[in-house]
PDB file of C-alpha atoms in Angstrom:
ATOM      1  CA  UNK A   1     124.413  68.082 137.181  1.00 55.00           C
ATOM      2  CA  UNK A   2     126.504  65.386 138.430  1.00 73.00           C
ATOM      3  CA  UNK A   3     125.391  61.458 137.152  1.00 73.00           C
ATOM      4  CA  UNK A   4     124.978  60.506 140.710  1.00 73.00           C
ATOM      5  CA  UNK A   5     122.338  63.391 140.975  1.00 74.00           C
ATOM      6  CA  UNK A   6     120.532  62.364 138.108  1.00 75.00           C
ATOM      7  CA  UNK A   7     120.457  58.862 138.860  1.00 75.00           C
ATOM      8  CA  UNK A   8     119.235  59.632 142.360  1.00 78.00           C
ATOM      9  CA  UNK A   9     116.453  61.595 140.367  1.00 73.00           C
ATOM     10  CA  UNK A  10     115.370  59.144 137.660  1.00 74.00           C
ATOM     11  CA  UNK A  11     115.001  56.103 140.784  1.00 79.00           C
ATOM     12  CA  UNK A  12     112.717  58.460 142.201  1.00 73.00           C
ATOM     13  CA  UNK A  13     110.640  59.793 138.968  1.00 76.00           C
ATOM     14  CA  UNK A  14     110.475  55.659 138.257  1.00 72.00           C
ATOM     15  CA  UNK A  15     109.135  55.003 141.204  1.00 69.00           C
ATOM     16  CA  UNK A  16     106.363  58.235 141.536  1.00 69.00           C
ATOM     17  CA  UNK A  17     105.129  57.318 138.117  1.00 68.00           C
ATOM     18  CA  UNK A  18     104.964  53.517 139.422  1.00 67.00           C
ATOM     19  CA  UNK A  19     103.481  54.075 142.868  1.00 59.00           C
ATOM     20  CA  UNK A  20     100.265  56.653 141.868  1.00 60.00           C
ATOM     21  CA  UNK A  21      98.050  54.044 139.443  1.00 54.00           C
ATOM     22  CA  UNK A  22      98.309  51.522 142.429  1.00 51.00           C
ATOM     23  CA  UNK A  23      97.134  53.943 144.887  1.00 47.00           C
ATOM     24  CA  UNK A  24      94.883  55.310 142.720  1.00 48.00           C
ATOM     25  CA  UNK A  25      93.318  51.962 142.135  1.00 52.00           C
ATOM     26  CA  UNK A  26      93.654  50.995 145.786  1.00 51.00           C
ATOM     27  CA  UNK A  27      91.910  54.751 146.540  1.00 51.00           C
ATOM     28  CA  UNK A  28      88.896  53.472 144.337  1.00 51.00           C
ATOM     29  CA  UNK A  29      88.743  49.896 145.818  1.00 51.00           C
ATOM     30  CA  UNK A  30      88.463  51.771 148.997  1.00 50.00           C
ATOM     31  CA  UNK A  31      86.107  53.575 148.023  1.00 51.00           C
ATOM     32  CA  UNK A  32      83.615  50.990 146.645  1.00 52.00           C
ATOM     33  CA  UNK A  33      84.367  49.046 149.960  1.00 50.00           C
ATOM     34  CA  UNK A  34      83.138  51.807 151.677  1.00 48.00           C
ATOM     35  CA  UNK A  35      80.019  52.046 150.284  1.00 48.00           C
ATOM     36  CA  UNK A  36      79.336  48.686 150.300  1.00 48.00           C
ATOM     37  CA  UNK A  37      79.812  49.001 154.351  1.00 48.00           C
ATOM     38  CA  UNK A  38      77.290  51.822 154.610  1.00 46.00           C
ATOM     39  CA  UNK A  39      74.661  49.647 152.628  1.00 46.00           C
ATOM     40  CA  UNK A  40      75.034  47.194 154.945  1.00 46.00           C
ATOM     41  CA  UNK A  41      75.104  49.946 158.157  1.00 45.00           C
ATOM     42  CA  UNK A  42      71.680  51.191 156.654  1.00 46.00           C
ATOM     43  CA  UNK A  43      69.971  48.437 156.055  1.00 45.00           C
ATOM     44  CA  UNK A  44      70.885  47.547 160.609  1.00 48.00           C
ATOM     45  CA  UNK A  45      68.389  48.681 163.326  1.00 48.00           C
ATOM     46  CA  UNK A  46      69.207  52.438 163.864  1.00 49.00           C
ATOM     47  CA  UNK A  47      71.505  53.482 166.943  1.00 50.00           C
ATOM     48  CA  UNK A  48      70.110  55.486 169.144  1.00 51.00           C
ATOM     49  CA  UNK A  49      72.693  58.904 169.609  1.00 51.00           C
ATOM     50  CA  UNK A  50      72.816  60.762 173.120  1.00 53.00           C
ATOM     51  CA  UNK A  51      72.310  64.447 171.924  1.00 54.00           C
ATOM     52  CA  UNK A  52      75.330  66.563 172.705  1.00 54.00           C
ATOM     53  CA  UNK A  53      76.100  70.423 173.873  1.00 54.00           C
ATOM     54  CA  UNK A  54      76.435  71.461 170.278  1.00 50.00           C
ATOM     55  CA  UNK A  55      73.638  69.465 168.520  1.00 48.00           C
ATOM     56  CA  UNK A  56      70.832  71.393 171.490  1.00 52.00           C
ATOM     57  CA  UNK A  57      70.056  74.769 170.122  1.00 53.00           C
ATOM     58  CA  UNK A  58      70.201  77.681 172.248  1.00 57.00           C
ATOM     59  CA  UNK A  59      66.661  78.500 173.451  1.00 59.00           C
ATOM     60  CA  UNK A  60      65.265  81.737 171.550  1.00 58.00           C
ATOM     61  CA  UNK A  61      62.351  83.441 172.476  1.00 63.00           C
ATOM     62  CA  UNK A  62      59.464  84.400 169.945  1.00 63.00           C
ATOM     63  CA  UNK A  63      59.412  88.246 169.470  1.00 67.00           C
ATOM     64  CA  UNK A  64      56.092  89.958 170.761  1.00 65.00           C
ATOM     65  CA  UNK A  65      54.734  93.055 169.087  1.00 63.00           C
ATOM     66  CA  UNK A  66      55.517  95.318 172.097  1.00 67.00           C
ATOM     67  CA  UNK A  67      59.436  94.322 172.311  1.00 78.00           C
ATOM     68  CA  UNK A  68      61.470  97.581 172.720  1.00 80.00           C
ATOM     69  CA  UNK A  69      65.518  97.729 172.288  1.00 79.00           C
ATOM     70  CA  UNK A  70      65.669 100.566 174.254  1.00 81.00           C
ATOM     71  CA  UNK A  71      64.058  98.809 176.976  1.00 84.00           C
ATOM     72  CA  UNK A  72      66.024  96.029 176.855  1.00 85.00           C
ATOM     73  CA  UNK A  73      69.508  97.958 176.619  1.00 86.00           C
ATOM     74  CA  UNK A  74      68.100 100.245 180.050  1.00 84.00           C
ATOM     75  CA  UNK A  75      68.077  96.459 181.531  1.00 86.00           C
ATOM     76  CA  UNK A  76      71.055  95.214 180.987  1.00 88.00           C
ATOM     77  CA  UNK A  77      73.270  94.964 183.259  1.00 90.00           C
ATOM     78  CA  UNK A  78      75.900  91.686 182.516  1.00 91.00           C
ATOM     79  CA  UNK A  79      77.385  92.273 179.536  1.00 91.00           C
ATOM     80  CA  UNK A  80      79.776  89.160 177.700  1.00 94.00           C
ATOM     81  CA  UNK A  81      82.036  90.787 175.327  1.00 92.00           C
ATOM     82  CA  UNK A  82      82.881  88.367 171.824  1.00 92.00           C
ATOM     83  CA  UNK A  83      85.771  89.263 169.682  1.00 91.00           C
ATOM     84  CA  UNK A  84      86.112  87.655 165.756  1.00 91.00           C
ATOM     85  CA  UNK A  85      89.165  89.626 165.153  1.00 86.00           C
ATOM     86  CA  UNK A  86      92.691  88.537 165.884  1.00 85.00           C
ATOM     87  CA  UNK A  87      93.254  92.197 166.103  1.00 85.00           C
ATOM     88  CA  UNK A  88      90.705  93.116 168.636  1.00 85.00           C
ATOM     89  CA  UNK A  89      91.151  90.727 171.922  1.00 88.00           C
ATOM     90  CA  UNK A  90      88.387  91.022 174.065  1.00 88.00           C
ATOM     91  CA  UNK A  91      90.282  91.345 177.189  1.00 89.00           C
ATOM     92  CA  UNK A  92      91.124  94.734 176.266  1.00 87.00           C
ATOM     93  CA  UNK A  93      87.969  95.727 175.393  1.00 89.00           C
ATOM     94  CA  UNK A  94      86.876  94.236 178.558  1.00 89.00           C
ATOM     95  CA  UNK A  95      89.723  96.439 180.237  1.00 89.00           C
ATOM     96  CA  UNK A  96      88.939 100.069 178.413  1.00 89.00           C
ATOM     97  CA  UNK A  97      85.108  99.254 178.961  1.00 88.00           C
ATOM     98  CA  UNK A  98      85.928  99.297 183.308  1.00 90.00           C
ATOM     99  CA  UNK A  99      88.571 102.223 182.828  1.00 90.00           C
ATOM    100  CA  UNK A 100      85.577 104.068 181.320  1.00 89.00           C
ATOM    101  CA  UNK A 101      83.665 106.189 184.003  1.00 89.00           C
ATOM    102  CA  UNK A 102      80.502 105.837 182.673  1.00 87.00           C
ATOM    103  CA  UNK A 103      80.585 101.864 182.831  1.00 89.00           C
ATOM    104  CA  UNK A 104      80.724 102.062 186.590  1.00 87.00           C
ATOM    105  CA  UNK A 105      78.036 104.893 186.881  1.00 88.00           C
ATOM    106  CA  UNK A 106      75.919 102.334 184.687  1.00 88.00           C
ATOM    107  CA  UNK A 107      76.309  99.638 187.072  1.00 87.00           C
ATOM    108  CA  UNK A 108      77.042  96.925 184.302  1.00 90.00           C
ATOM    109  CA  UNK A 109      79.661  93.904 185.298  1.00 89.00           C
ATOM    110  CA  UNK A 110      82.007  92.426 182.257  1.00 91.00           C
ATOM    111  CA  UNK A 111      81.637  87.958 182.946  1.00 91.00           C
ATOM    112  CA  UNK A 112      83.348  85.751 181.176  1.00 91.00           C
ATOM    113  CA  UNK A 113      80.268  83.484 180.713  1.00 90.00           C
ATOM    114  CA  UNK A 114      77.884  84.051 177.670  1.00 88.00           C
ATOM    115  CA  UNK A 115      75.251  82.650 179.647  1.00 89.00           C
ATOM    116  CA  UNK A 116      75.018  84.888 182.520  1.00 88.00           C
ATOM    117  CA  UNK A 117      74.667  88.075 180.052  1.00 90.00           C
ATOM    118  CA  UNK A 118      71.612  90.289 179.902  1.00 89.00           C
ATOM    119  CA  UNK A 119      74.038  92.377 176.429  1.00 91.00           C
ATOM    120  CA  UNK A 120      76.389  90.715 173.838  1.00 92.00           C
ATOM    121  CA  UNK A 121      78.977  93.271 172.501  1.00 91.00           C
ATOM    122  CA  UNK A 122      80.330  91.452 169.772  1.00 93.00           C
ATOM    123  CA  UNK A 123      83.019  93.558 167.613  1.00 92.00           C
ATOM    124  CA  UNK A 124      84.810  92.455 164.549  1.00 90.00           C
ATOM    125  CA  UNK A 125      87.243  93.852 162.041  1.00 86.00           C
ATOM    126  CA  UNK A 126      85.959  94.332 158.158  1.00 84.00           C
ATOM    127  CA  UNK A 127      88.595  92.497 156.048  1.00 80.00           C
ATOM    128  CA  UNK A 128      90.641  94.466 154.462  1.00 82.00           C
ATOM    129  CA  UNK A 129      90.651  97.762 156.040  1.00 79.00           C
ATOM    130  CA  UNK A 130      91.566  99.094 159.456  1.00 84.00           C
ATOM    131  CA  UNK A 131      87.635  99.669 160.139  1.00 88.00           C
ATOM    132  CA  UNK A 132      86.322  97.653 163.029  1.00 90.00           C
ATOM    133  CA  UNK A 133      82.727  97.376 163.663  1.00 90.00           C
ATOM    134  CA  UNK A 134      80.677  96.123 166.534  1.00 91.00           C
ATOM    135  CA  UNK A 135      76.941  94.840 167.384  1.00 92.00           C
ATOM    136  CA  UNK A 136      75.257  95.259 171.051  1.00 91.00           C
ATOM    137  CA  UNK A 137      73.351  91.818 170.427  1.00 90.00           C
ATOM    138  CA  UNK A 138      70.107  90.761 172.788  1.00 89.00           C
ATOM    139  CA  UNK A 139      71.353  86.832 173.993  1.00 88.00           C
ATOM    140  CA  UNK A 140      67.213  85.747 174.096  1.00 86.00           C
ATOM    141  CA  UNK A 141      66.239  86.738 170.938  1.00 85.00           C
ATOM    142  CA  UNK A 142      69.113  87.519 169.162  1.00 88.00           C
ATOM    143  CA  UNK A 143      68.353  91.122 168.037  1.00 86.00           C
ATOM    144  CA  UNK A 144      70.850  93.486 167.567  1.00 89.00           C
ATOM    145  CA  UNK A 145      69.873  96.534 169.695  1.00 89.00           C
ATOM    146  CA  UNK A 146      72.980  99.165 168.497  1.00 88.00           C
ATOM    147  CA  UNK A 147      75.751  98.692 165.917  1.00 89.00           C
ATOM    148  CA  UNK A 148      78.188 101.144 164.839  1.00 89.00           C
ATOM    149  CA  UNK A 149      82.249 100.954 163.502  1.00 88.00           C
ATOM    150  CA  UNK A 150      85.372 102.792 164.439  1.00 88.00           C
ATOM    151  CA  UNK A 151      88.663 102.854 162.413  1.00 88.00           C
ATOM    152  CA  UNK A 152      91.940 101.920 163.717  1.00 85.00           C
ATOM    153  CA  UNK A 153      94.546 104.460 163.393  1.00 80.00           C
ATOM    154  CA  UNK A 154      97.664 103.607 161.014  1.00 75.00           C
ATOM    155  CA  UNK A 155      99.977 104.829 163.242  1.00 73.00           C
ATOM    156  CA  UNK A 156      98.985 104.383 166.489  1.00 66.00           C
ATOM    157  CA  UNK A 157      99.177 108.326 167.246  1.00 66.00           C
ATOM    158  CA  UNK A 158      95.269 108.366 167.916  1.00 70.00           C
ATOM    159  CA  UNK A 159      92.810 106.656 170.508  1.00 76.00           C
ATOM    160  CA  UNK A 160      92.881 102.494 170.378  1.00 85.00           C
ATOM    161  CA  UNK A 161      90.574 100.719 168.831  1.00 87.00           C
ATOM    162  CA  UNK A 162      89.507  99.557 172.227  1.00 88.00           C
ATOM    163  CA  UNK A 163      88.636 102.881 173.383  1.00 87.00           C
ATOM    164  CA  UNK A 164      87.107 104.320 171.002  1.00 89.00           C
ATOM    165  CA  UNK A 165      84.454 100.983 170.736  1.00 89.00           C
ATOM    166  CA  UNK A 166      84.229 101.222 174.228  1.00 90.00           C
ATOM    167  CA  UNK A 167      83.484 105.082 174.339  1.00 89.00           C
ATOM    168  CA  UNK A 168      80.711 104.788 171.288  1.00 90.00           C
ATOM    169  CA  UNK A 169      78.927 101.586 173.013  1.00 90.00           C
ATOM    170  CA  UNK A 170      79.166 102.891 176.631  1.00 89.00           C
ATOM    171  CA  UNK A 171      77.658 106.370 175.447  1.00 87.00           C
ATOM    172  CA  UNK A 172      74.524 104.498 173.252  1.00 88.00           C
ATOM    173  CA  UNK A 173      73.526 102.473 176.043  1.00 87.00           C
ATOM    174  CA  UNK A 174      73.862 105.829 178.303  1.00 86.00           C
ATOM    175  CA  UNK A 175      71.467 107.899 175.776  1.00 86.00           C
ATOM    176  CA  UNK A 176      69.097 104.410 176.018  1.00 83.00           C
ATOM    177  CA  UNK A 177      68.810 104.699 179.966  1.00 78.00           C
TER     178      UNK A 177
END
């Protein structure tokens, strides 16, 4: 190593080893200064807060004796598909499920808006492992009617992932109806 290397490098050790205790002891005066302010903030009338979209829960609806998956998979007819996978996008699920000819002899619509769904698909991957699996989820009560998995092939020689989710949901909610 050349001198004006190491010089370069002691400057700079001397001045790590002299710049973390005042930091640290700045971090800690912070600190107390802090709590000090949130005495004070306590002790102050309370603020009132305007509620926002994420602090409202969803409304769920109580379960009654009599409630019936099957029923409620023969009435749905919007479905909002949710991927969790990177793998997975829900586009092309969205895309096998209309290719599928059972999907139109159904009569189910794909939207874009959880809201307007009657049936959830939600579908995600099991970490690690090509095995994906996927829940056909009730947006009121949020009760999973039908679940199942399918495994991605290595190679890509076999059916997509896609397909074969779309083909095992699409042919439960046909044996439902």
């Amino acid at each position: 190593m050349n001198s004006h290397l190491r010089k370069t490098l002691l400057i700079l050790i001397v001045v790590m080893v002299s710049v973390i205790p005042t930091s640290a002891q700045s971090g800690r005066a912070r600190q107390n200064s802090l709590t000090s302010d949130s005495a004070r903030v306590i002790s102050q009338d309370p603020v009132k807060t305007v509620p926002t979209e994420k602090d409202q829960a969803k409304e769920v609806f109580p379960i009654r004796a009599d409630y019936n998956p099957n029923a409620v998979l023969r009435g749905a007819r919007v479905l909002f598909i949710r991927s969790k996978s990177a793998y997975l996008k829900s586009s092309d699920l969205e895309n096998e499920m209309r290719q599928r000819p059972e999907f139109s002899a159904l009569g189910l619509l794909v939207t874009k808006e959880e809201g307007n769904a009657d049936l959830i698909l939600e579908v995600g991957r099991k970490v690690p492992g090509r095995k994906f699996i996927y829940s056909g989820i009730d947006p009121r009560t949020q009760i999973v009617l039908t679940s199942g998995s399918a495994r991605a092939d290595l190679f890509g020689l076999a059916p997509s992932v896609a397909h074969k989710i779309a083909k095992r949901f699409l042919q439960r909610v046909q044996a439902a109806r």
